[in-house]
Protein backbone atom coordinates (compact mmCIF):
# COMPACT_ATOMS: atom_id res chain seq x y z
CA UNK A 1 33.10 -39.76 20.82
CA UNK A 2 35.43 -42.47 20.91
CA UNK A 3 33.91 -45.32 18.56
CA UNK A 4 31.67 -43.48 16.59
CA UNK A 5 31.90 -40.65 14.24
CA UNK A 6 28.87 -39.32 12.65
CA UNK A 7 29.19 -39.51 8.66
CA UNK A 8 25.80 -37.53 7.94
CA UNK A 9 22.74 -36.92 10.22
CA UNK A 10 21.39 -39.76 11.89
CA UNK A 11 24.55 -42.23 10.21
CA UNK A 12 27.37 -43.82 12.65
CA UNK A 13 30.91 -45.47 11.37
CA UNK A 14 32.13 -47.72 14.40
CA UNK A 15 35.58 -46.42 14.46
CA UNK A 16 38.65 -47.10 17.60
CA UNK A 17 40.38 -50.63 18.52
CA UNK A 18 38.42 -52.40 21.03
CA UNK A 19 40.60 -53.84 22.90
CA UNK A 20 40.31 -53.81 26.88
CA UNK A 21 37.26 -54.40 28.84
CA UNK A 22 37.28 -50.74 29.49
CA UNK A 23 37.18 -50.25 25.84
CA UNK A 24 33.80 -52.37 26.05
CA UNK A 25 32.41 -50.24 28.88
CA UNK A 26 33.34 -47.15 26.94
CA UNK A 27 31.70 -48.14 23.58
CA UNK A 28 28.47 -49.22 25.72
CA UNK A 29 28.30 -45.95 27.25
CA UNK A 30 28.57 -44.16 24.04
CA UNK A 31 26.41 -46.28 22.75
CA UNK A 32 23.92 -45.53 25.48
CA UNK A 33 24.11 -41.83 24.34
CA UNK A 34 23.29 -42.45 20.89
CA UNK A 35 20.25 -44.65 22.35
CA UNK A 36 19.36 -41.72 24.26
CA UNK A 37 18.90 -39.32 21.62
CA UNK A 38 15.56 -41.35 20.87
CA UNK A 39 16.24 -41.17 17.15
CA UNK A 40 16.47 -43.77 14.33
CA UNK A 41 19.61 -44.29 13.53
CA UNK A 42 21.80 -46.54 11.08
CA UNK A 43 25.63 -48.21 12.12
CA UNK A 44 28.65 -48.99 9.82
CA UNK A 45 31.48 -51.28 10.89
CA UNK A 46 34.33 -52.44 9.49
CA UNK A 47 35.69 -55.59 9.31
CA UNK A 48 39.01 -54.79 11.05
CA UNK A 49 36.76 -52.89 14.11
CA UNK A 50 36.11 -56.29 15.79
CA UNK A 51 36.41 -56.92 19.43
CA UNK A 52 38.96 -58.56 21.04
CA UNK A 53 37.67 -61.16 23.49
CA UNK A 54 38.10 -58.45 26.61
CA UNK A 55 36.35 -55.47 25.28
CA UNK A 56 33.57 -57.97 23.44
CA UNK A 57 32.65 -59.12 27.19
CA UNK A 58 30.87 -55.88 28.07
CA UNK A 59 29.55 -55.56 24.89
CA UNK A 60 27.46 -58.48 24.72
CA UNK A 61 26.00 -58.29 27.79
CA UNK A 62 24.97 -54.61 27.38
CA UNK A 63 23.74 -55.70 24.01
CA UNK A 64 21.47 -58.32 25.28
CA UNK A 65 19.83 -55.51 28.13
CA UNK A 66 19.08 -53.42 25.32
CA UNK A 67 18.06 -55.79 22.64
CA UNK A 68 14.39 -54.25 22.64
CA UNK A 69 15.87 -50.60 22.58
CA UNK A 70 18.23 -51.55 19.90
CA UNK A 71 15.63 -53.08 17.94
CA UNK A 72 13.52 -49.73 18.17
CA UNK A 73 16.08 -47.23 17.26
CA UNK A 74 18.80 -49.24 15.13
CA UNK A 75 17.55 -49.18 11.71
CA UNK A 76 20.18 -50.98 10.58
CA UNK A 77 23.61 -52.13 10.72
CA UNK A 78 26.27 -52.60 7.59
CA UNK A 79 29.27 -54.38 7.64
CA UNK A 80 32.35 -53.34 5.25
CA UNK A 81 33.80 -56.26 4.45
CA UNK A 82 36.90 -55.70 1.64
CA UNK A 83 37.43 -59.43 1.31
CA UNK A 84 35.63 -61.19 -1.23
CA UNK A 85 35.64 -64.51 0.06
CA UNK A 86 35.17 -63.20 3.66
CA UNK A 87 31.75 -60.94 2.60
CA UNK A 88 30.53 -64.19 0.34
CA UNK A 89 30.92 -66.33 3.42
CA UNK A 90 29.15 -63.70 5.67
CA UNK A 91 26.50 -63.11 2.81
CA UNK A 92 26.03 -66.92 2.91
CA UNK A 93 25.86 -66.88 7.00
CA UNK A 94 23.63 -63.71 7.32
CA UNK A 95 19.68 -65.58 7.39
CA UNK A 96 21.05 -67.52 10.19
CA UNK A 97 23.19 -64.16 12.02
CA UNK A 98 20.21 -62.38 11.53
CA UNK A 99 17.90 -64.31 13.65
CA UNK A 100 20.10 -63.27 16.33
CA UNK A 101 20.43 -59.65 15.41
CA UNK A 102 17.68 -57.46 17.10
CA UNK A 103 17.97 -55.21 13.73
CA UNK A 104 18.65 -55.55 10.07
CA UNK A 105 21.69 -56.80 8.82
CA UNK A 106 23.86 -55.52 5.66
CA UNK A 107 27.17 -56.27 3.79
CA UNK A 108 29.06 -53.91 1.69
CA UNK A 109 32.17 -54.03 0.08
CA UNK A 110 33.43 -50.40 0.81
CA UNK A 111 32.42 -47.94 3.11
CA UNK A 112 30.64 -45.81 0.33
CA UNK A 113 28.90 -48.91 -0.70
CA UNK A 114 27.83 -49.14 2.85
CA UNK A 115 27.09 -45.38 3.48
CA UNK A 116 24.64 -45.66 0.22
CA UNK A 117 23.09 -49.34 1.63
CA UNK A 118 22.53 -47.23 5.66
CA UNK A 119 21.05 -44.39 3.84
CA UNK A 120 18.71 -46.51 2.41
CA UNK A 121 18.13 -48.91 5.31
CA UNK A 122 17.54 -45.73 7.41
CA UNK A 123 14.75 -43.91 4.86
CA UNK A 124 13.20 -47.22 4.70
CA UNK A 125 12.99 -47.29 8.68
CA UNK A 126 11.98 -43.68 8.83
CA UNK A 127 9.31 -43.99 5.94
CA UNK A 128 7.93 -46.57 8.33
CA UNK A 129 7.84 -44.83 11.61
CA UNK A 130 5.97 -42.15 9.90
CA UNK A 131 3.69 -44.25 7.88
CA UNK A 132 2.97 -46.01 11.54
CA UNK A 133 2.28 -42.80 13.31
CA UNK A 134 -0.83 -41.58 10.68
C-alpha cells in the first residue's frame, strides 16, 4: 500500500504526500480495501500528511459515501500533532470537529503517544463489539 502501513494488527499510519487528484483516488481505493477486510480498525495521521486541495477533492466525497461504513469499522482516528500550539488549538476545536467526524477523534503529540492512544481506542471498540454480540 501506498498511504498506509500497518504498525501492528488491526493499526494504520497514513503515510505518502497527497498531492494530485489521482493521489485522492488512490488513497480512496486503498482505503476501500481496508474497509473491505470487515474488521475494526484504528488510523494515525500526521500533521504534515494533509491533503493538498487536488487530492482532498476525491477524498471527501468518498468519505461522505462511506460515512456509515466508516463509522462501523473506524474505531478511531489520532492525529500527531508535534506543535504545541497547533495540538492545543485542535484540542480546543475537537467537540465541534467531532460532530462532523463519523468516528472518534484523538490528538497525540508523537506517534508513540498516538500508537498507545489507537491501541486503546481500538480495545475499547473491540471490547464493545463483543460485549454487543452476547
Amino acid at each position: 500500500m501506498k498511504f498506509f502501513r500497518e504498525l501492528e494488527p488491526d493499526v494504520y499510519l497514513g503515510v505518502g504526500k497527497l498531492e494530485t487528484e489521482q493521489d485522492g483516488h488512490d488513497w480512496t481505493g486503498e482505503y476501500d480495501a481496508l474497509l473491505a477486510r470487515g474488521r475494526l480498525m484504528a488510523i494515525i495521521v500526521t500533521d504534515g500528511d494533509r491533503p493538498l486541495p487536488p487530492a482532498g477533492k476525491p477524498m471527501i466525497l468518498w468519505m461522505k459515501t462511506r460515512k456509515a461504513e466508516l463509522a462501523r469499522l473506524v474505531a478511531g482516528t489520532v492525529h500527531v500533532i508535534e506543535d504545541e500550539e497547533e495540538r492545543g488549538s485542535m484540542e480546543r476545536a475537537l467537540p465541534g470537529r467531532a460532530k462532523a467526524s463519523p468516528y472518534p477523534v484523538a490528538i497525540a503529540a508523537t506517534e508513540a503517544e498516538a500508537l498507545e492512544k489507537a491501541r486503546v481506542i481500538l480495545d475499547h471498540a473491540v471490547a464493545e463489539a463483543c460485549a454487543a454480540v452476547k
